[in-house]
Every structure is written in C-alpha cells, then in structure tokens.
Coordinates of C-alpha atoms in Angstrom, one line a residue:
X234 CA 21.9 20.7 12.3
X235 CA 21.4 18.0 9.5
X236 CA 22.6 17.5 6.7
X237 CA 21.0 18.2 4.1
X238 CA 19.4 15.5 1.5
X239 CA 21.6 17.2 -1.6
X240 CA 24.8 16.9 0.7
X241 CA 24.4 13.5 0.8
X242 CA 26.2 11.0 -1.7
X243 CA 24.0 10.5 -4.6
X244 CA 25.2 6.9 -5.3
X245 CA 25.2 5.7 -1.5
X246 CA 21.8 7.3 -1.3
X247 CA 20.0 6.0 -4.7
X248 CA 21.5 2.3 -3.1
X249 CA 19.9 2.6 0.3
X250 CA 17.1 4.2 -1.0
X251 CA 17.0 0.8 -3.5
X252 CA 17.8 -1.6 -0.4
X253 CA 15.3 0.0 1.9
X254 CA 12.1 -0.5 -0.5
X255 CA 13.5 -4.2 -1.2
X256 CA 10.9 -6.8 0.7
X257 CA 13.5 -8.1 3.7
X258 CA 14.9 -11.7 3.3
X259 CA 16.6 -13.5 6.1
X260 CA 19.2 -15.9 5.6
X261 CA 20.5 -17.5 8.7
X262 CA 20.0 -17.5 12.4
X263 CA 20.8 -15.4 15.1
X264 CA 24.0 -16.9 17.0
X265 CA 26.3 -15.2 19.2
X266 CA 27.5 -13.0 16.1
X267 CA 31.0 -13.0 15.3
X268 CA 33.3 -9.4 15.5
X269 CA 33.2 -6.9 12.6
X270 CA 34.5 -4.2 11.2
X271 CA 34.0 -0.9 12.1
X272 CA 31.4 0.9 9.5
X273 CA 32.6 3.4 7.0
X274 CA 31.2 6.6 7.9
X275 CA 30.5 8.6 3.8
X276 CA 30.4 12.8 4.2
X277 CA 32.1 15.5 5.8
X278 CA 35.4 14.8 8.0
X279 CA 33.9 17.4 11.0
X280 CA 30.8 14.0 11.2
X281 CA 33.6 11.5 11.0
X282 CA 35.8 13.3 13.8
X283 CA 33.1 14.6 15.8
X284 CA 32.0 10.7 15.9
X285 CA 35.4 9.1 16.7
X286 CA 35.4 12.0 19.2
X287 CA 32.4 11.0 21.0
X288 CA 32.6 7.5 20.9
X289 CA 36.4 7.0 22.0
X290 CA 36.4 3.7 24.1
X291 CA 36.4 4.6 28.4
X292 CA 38.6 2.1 30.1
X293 CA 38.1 0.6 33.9
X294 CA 41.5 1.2 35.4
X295 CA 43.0 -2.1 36.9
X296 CA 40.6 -2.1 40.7
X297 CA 38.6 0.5 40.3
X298 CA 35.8 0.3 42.5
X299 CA 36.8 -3.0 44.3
X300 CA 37.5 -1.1 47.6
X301 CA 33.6 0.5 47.6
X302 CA 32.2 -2.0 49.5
X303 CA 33.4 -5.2 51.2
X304 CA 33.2 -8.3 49.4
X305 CA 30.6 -10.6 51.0
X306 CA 27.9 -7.3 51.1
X307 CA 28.3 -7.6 47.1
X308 CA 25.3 -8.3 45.8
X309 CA 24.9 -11.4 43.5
X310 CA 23.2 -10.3 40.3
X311 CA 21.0 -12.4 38.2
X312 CA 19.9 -11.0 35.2
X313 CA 17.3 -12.7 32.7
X314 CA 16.5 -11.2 28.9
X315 CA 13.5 -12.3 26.9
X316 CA 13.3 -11.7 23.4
X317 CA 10.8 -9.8 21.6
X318 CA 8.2 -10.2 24.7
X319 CA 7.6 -6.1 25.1
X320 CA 4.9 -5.7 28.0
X321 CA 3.0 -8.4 27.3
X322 CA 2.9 -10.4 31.0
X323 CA -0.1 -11.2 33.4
X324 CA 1.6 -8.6 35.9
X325 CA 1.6 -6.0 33.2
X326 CA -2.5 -6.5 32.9
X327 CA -2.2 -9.1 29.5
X328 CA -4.4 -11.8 29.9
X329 CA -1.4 -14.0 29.4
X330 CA -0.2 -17.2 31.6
X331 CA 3.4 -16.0 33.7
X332 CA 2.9 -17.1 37.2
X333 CA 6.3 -16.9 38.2
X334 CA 7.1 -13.8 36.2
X335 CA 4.1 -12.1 38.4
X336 CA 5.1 -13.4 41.8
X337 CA 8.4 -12.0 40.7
X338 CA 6.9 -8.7 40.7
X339 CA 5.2 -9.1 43.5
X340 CA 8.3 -9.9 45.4
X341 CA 9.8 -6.4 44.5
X342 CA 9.5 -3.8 42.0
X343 CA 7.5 -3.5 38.7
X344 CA 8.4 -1.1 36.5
X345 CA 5.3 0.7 34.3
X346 CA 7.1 3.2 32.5
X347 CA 10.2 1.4 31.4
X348 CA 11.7 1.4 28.2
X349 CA 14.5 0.0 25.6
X350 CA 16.6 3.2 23.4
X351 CA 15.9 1.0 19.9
X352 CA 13.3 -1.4 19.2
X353 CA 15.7 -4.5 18.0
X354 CA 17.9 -6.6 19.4
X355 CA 21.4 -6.4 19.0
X356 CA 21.3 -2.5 19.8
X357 CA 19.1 -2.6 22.3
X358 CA 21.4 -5.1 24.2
X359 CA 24.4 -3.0 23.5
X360 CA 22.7 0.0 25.4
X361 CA 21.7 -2.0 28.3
X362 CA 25.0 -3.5 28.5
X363 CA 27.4 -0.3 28.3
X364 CA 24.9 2.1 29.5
X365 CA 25.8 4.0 25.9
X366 CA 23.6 4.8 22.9
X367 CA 24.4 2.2 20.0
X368 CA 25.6 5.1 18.1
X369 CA 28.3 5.2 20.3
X370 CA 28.6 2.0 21.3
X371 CA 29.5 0.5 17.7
X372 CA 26.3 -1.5 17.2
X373 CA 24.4 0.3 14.7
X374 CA 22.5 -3.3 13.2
X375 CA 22.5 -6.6 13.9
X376 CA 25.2 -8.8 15.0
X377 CA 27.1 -10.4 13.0
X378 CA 27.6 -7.8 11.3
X379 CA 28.1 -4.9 13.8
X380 CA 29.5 -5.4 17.4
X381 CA 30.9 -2.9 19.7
X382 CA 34.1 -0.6 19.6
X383 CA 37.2 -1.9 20.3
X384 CA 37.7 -0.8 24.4
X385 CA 34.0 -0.5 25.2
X386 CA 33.4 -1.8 28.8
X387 CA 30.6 -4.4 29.0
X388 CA 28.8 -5.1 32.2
X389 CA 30.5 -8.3 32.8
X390 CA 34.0 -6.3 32.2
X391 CA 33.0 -4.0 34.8
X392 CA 32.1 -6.3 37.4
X393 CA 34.5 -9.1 36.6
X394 CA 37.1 -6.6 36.8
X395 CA 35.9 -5.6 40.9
X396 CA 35.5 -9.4 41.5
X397 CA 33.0 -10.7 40.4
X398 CA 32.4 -13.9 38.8
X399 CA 30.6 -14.0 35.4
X400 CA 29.0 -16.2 33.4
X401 CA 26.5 -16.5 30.5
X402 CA 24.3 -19.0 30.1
X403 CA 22.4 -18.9 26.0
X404 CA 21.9 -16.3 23.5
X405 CA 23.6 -12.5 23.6
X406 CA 23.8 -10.6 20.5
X407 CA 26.5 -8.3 20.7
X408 CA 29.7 -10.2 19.5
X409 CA 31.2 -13.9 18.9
X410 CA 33.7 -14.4 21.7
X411 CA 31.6 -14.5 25.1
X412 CA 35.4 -14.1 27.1
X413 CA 35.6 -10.7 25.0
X414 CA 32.6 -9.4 26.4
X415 CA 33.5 -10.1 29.8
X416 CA 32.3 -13.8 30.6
X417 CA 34.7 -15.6 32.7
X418 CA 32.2 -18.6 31.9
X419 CA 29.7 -19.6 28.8
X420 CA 27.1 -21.8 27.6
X421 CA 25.8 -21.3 24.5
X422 CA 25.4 -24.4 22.4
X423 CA 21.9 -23.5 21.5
X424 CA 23.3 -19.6 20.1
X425 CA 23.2 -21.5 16.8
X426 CA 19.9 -23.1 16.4
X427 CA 17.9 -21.3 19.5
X428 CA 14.7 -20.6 17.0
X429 CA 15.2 -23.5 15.1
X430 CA 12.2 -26.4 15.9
X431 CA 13.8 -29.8 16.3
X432 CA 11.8 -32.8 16.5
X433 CA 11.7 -34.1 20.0
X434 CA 13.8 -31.5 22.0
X435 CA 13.0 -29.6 24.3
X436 CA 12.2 -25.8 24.1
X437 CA 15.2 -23.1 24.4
X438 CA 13.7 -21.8 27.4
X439 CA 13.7 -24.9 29.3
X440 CA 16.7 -26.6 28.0
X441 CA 19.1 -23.1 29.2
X442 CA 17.1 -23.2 32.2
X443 CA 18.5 -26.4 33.5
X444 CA 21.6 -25.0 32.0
X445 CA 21.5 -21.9 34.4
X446 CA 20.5 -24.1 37.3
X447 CA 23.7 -26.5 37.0
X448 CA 25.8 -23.6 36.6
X449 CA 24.0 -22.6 40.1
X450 CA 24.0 -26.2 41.7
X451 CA 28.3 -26.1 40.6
X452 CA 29.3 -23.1 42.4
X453 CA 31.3 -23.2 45.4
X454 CA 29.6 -23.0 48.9
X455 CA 28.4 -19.4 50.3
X456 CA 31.0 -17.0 50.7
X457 CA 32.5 -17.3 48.1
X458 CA 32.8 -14.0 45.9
X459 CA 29.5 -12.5 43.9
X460 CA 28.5 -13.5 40.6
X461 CA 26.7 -12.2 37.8
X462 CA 24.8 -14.7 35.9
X463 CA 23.5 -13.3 32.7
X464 CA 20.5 -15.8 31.3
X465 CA 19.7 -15.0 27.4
X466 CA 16.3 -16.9 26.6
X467 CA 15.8 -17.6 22.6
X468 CA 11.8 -17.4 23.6
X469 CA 9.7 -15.1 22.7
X470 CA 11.4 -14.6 19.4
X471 CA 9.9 -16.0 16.2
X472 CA 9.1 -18.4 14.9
X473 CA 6.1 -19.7 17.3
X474 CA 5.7 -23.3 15.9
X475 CA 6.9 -25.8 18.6
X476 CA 4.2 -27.9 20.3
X477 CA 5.2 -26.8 23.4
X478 CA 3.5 -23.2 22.4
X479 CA 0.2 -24.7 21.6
X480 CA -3.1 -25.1 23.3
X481 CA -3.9 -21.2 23.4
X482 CA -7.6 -20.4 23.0
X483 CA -7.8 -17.4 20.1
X484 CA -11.1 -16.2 21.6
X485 CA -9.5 -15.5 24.9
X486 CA -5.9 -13.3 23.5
X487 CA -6.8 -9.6 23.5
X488 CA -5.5 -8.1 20.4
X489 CA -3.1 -4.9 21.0
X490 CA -4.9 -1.6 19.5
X491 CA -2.1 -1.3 16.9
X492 CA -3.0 -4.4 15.5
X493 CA -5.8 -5.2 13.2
X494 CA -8.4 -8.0 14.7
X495 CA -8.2 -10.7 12.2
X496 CA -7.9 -14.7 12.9
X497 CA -4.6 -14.1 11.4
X498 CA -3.1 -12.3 14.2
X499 CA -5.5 -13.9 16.7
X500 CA -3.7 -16.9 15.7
X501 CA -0.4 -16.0 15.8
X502 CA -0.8 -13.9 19.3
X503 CA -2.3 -17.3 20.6
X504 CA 1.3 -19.1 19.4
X505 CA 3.2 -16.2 20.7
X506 CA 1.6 -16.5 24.2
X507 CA 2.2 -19.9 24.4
X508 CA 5.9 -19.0 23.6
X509 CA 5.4 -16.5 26.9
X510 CA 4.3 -18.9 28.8
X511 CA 7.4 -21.2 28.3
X512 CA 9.9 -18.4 29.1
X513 CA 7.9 -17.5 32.1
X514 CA 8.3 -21.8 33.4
X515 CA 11.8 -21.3 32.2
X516 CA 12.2 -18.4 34.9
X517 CA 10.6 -20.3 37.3
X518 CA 13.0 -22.8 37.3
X519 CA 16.4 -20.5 37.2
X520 CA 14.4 -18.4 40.5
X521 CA 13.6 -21.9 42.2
X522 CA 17.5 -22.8 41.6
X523 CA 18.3 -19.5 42.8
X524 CA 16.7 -20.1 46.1
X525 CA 18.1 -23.8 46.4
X526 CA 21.7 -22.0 46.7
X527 CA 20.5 -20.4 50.1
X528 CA 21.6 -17.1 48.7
X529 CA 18.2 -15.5 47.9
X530 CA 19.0 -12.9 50.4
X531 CA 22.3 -12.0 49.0
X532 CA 20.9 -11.9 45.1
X533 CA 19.7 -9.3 42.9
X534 CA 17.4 -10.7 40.2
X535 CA 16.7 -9.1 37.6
X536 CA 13.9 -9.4 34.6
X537 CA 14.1 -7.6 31.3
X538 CA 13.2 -7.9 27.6
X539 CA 15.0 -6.1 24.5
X540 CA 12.3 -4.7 22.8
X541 CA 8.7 -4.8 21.6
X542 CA 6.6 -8.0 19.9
X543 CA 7.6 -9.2 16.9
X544 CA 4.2 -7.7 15.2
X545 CA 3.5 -5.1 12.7
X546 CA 4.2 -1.3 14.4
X547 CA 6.3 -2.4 17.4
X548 CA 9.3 -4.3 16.9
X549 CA 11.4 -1.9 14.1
X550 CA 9.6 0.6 15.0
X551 CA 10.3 3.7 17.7
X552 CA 6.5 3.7 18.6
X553 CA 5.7 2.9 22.2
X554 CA 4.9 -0.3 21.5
X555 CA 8.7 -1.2 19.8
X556 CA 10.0 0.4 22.8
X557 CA 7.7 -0.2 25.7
X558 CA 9.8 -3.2 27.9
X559 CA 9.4 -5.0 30.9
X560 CA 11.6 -4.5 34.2
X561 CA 11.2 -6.4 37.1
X562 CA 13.7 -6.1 40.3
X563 CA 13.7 -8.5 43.3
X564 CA 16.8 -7.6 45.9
X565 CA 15.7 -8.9 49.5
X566 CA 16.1 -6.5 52.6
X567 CA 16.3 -3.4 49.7
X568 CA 13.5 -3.6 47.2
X569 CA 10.3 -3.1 49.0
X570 CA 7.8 -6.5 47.7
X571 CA 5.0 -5.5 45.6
X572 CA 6.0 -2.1 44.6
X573 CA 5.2 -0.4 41.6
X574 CA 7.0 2.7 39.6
X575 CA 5.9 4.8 37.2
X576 CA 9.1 6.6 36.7
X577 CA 10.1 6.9 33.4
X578 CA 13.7 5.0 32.9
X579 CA 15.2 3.6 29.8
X580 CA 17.3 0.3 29.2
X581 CA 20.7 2.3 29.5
X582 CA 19.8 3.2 33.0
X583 CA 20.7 -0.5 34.1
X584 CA 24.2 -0.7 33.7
X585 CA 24.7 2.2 36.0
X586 CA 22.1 1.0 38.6
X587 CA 23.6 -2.7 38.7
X588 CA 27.1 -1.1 38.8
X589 CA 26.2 0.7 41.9
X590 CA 24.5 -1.9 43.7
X591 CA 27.5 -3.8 43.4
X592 CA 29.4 -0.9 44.4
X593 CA 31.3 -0.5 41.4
X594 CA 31.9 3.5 40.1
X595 CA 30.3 3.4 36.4
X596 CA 32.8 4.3 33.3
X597 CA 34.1 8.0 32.9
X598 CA 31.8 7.9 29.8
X599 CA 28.8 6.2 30.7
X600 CA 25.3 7.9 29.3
X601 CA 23.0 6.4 31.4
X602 CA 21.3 7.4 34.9
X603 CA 21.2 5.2 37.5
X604 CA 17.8 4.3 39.4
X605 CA 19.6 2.8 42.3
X606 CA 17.9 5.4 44.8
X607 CA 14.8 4.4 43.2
X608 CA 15.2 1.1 44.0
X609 CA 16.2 1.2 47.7
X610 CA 14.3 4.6 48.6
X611 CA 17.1 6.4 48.5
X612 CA 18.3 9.9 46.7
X613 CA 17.0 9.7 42.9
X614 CA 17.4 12.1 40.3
X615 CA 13.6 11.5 38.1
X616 CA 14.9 10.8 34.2
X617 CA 12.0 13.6 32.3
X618 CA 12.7 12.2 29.0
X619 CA 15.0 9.6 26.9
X620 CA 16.6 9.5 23.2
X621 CA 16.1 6.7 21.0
X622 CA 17.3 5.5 17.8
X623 CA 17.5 2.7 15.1
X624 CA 19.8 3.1 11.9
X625 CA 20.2 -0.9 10.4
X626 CA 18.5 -4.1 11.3
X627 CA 18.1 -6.3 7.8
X628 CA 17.3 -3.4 6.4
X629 CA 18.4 0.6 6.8
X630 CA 15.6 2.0 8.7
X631 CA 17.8 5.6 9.9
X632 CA 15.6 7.5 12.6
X633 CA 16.4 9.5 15.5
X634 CA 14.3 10.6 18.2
X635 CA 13.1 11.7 21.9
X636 CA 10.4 10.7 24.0
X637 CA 9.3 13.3 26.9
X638 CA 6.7 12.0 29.3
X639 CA 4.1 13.4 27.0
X640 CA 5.1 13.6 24.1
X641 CA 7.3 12.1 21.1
X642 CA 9.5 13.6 18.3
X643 CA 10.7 11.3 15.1
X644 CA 13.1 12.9 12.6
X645 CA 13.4 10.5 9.6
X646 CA 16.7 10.2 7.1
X647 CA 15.8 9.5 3.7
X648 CA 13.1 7.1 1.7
X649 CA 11.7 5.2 4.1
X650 CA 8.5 3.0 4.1
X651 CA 5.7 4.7 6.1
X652 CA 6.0 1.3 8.3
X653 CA 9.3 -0.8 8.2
X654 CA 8.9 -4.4 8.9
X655 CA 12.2 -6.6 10.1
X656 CA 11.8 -9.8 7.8
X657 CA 10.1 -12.3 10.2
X658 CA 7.5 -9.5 10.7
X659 CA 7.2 -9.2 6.8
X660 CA 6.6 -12.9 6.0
X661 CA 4.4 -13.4 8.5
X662 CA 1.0 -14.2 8.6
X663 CA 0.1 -10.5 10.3
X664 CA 2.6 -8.8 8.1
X665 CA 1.1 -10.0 5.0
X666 CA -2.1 -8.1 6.4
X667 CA -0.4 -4.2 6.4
X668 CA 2.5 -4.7 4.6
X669 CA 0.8 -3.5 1.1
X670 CA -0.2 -0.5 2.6
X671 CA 2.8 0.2 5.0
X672 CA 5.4 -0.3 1.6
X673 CA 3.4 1.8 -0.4
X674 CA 3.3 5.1 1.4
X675 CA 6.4 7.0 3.1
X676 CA 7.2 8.0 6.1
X677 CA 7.3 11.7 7.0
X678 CA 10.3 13.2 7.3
X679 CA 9.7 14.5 11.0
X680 CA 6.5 13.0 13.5
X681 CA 5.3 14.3 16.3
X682 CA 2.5 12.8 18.9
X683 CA 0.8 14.0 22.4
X684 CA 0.6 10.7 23.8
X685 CA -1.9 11.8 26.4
X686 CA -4.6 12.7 23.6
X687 CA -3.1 10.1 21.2
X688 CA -1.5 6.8 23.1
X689 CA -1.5 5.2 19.8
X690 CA 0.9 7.6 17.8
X691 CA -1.6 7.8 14.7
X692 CA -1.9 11.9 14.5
X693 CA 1.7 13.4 13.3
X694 CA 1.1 17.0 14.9
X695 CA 3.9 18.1 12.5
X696 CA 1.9 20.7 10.7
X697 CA -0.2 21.6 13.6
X698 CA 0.3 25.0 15.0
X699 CA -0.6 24.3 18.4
X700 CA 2.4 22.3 18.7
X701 CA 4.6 24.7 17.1
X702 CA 6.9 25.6 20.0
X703 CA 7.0 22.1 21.4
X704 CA 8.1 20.8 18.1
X705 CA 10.7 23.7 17.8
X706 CA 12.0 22.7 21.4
X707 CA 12.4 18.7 20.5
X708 CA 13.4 19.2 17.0
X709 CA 16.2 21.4 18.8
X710 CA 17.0 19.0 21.4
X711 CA 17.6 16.1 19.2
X712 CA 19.5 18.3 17.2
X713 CA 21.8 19.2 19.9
X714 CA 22.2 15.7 21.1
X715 CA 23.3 14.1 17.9
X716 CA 26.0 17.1 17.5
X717 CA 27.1 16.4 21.0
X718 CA 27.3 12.5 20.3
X719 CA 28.6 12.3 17.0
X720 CA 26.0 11.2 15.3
X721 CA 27.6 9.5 12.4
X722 CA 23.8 10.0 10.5
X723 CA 25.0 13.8 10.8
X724 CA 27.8 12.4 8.0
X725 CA 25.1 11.4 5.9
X726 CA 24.3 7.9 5.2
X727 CA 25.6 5.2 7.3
X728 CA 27.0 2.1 5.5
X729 CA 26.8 -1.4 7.1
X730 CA 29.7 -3.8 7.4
X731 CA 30.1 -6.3 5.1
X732 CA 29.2 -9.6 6.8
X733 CA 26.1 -11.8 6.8
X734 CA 23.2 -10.0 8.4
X735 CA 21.6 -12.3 10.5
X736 CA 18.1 -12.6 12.6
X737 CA 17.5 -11.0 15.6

C-alpha cells in the first residue's frame, strides 16, 4: 500500500514540497547526458530492498539468440525518434504538412492507439529502449542527471550482441558514452547545441539527415550483416524560432481542445508545425537514402516520438495528450501497406517486438509485450491496459498511474501544482496563459476519468459513486504493481542526483 504522508521525512518533504512550487528555470541544453549516480532512496529498508530487488540488472549471455534465425533473413532496423511531436502528423488527421511521414504509413502500419509510459523525454526513451519501466530502469528524470542501472541491456546491446551492427546518428537522452549504450558507431556533434538557433546553419533535422544518409552511402555492399541505425532528430522540441519553421498561416492550425484559442498559442502551434514539417523532409531524406542502398526489402523502418507537445496539459503531464505518440512500421513482404491498428500498445512494447523480428530472445526481465504477431498477422496476445509514471523532470512531479482502454487512474505523491509545467512550457508564450491558474490550485491526490464520456480528462470521478468499484479495482492494481516493482516512491520521496539538470 502507500506510505503514508506522516511516514514520510518531514525535511525531504517540506524541501520538495518547496522545489516543486518554485517556477522551473533551465540552465543548459540537452546533450547526450553524462553517467550519474544512482539516487538515494529516504524511508523504510523493505522500499529500498524490494527496489534493488526488482530492478537488479538482466544480462544477455555471450550469443544468445544468434542461432534463431540465419543471418542474411535479419532484418535491418531503422529506427527514427522525434521530439515532443505527440500525434500531431497529416496521417494522424492534423492539418499539418508531413508528406513523407504519411506515405510512410501508407506503406505499412499506422498505429491509433499507441502510447509512451511518461510524458518526458529521457524516461520515455529509457522504456522504449530496455522495454522496462523507468522506475526500474534507473531513469527517474532527465539526463544528465539520471541514466540507467549499471547492467541494464539497451536495444543496441541486445542486437549488437547477435550481430548486428549499430550505430546512432544525433541526440539520445539516456547517458554520455554512446559505446556504453550499445553503439558500435556515433554521430552526435549537434547533442550539444541541437535547439540552439545559429545564424546561417542549417536545421537539426536536415543537417543529421545527411548525416544518417552517409552513414548509409558508407556501409559495405549487401550482404553484409544487419544493422540497426537509431536516428535521434532535435525537431520538434522547443524552441520554434529558426526561419526554416516559418511561413505557417495561424488561421489555418487547429487548436487541440486542451488548449485555450488565443493568437498566443495559434502563433506558436503555427512555429511548431513548421518545426513538423522539417522533421518530416528530414525523414524523407534518411527513407530516400534507405532505398538508394537497394535494401528496402530487407529493412524495418521504424517512426516514433517520445512524448506529447511541448504545450500546457500534455508534455509533463500523464493526460492522453502527454502520452498519446506516434508509431509508424514499414517492413516489406511482412507489414501489410496501408494498415491501420487500434490496439492499444505502449512504448515498452518495442524493444520486445524489434528483438523478435530480428530473432533475438528478449532479456529474462523484460516488462514489455511484444506486437510482433501484430505486425506480421501472426499470434498476438491484445495488451488491455498499460502503467505509466513520471517522478523528476526539472522539477519533482511524483505520479503513478494506469490507463485501461476506457478509463484512467492517477494517484498523486505530495504538493503538487494542479498542472505542472516542464520550464520551456512555463516561459512560454502559451504557458504564461494557464500557468497562474494551474500554480495556484493542487492537484488531487487520486484522479479518475471515463475517457469515453470525457476524452479530455476534465471530470475527476474520484468522489463519484458510480465509479466506486472501478476506482477500488485500479487504485488496487496500481497498488499491486508498485509493490511488485519496487517502487522506490513506496520509500517515500525520491531524491534526485546531484548533477545539472538539463533540458529535455
């Protein structure tokens, strides 16, 4: 059960309490992160065991997996990450400009009902990386500051360690050395400045996409053995001032429902699709290099974003709009073209699903399901709910959480504002609409939604006795999970590394 608030330890509690209603303030930018130390874990030793427990490091044994399937029917995997972007694509019904992201989908599978296990970045990546939740993972917060376990196996570990060659071409955000997490090959000399506007250069997106297609152009001939080419684009992140993002009408963006319709936002959703629209040229060109290899046939592409749009009630937030991503899957001769799912599936699922396509046996103590037979019309198990979470991001934001596929259970820990806004939400021209209100009022300490009667998560159902039993049940399955996990919040608050906290 959790612990309660009196058990807690009144100084590490008044000072996070203190920290959380501070306005955020960035300092930095986000890079590649750098390794840090582990965080110390305040309250009972059965939380600090039963975490240690839970999260102990799964190891690949030396081969494992290599003998599934013969080298040359290994896929090559392809997989391409957009910040911050959500949803929001022309295939996905957003009257956005993506042609290449929508003949993607049309070339294989769209996914409707996809979505990332917490609404930043660093976590989020961790998940989809390790197929584990970031509590177990190591990466609570942001990198720099937090980065995974020591003997957590990453993607690239996994499949370099069957054969595969791997490289990374721009930003992750899940630790400093790129040959630690698994890369046999990295370009990242944009990680520093990838949001930074420089006078006359080019935008991130195109500048890593000719990186990605060199990297493609310099491979040896066909036949040699599969790759996996992991392509981190800094768009659609923040800030949205480059010229290359202008020339957006403001009459023609459709505001999201969560948002207030004010030129302020209008504006700035106007800059932000222009930012889409870059990435989506930007994976144009990495698709078009694919192709020029002659391998098309042989490679599984893959599109996906971390979270939700950097805008008031989505990103920071375990609403469906911080959570709701996009997942696109092209694989020749295996996906059907222009098929569409409405399965629900979570970001952890794709570590086990790319394992097995490459014929790889997932990690002893993987935690997510794969959607291989899903893809390929084979045997598939249907996924009827997920767990999310968020603990730190520049500031502590602790929540826990379950999504079925119709409704939504939030347990809160502590003081929290009754909307919590990562800093370049904050200082922004649509944060300085809400955030008045949203730092002025706190959060409930448990929240419950239908999302059939109420897509837009504004009724809490908490005190409604209609919902009595279903809040019982998910109050009691969360419960259950965080005991089984060990959930360090069940310890009481969760300190943060010392380190710089940087930007997602």
């Amino acid at each position: 059960m959790y612990p309660r608030s009196d058990a807690r330890p009144r100084r590490l509690e008044e000072d996070l309490a203190a920290e959380i209603r501070r306005p955020p303030n960035h300092e930095g930018i986000v890079g590649p992160g750098c390794l840090a130390v582990h965080p110390m874990i305040r309250g009972s030793t059965r939380g600090l065991v039963a975490w240690a427990a839970a999260t102990a490091p799964h190891a690949i044994r030396p081969g494992e997996g290599k003998k599934q399937m013969p080298q040359r029917q290994r896929p090559n995997v392809v997989l391409i990450i957009t910040h911050d972007t959500g949803r929001h694509l022309g295939c996905y019904g957003w009257p956005v400009a993506t042609p290449h992201l929508d003949h993607l989908a049309a070339e294989g599978m769209r996914f409707d009902r996809h979505f990332c296990v917490a609404a930043q970045c660093s976590p989020s990546r961790s998940a989809l990386m390790t197929g584990r939740w970031p509590h177990c993972n190591g990466v609570m917060g942001l990198a720099p500051r937090w980065t995974y376990r020591d003997g957590e196996q990453t993607l690239a570990q996994c499949l370099g360690a069957a054969g595969y060659e791997t490289a990374l071409i721009g930003l992750q955000h899940e630790g400093s050395d790129p040959a630690r997490l698994g890369y046999g090959f990295a370009e990242t000399s944009l990680a520093g400045s990838g949001f930074r506007y420089v006078p006359g250069a080019q935008s991130p997106a195109t500048v890593l996409a000719g990186q990605a297609a060199e990297w493609l152009r310099r491979r040896p001939a066909a036949g040699s053995r599969p790759y996996l080419l992991v392509v981190g684009l800094a768009e659609t992140h923040r800030p949205w001032d480059r010229p290359e993002y202008a020339g957006e009408p403001t009459d023609a963006v459709r505001v999201p429902p969560y948002l207030p319709d004010e030129p302020q936002v209008r504006a700035e959703l106007a800059a932000f699709a222009g930012s889409v629209r870059v990435a989506d040229q930007a994976v144009g060109d990495i698709l078009r290099a694919v192709d020029a290899t002659g391998d098309t046939q042989d490679t599984l592409v893959v599109f996906t974003v971390d979270h939700g749009l950097a805008f008031p009630r989505a990103k920071g937030m375990s609403y469906d709009p911080g959570l709701a991503t996009a997942l696109l899957v092209r694989w020749p001769g295996r996906v059907a073209p222009g098929s569409v799912s409405d399965e629900l599936v979570c970001n952890t699922d794709l570590f086990p699903t790319l394992l097995g396509a490459a014929g790889v046996a997932p990690p002893p103590a993987v935690q997510g399901q794969s959607f291989l037979g899903l893809l390929t019309g084979g045997a598939h198990k249907p996924r009827d709910d997920f767990f999310f979470e968020m603990t730190w991001h520049d500031r502590y934001n602790p929540h826990r959480g379950i999504r079925t596929r119709r409704h939504k259970y939030i347990r809160n820990f502590g003081s929290l504002p009754l909307v919590f806004l990562p800093g370049d939400i904050y200082n922004s021209p649509s944060g300085a609409l809400v955030r008045e209100r949203y730092y002025a009022e706190t959060r409930p300490a448990e929240e419950l939604y239908d999302l059939e009667r109420d897509p837009l998560e504004h009724h809490n159902l908490v005190q409604d006795a209609q919902y009595t039993q279903v809040l019982a049940g998910l109050r009691a399955r969360v419960e259950r999970w965080m005991e089984e996990t060990g959930d360090p919040l069940l310890a009481g608050p969760v300190e943060a590394p010392q380190g710089p906290a940087r930007r997602p």
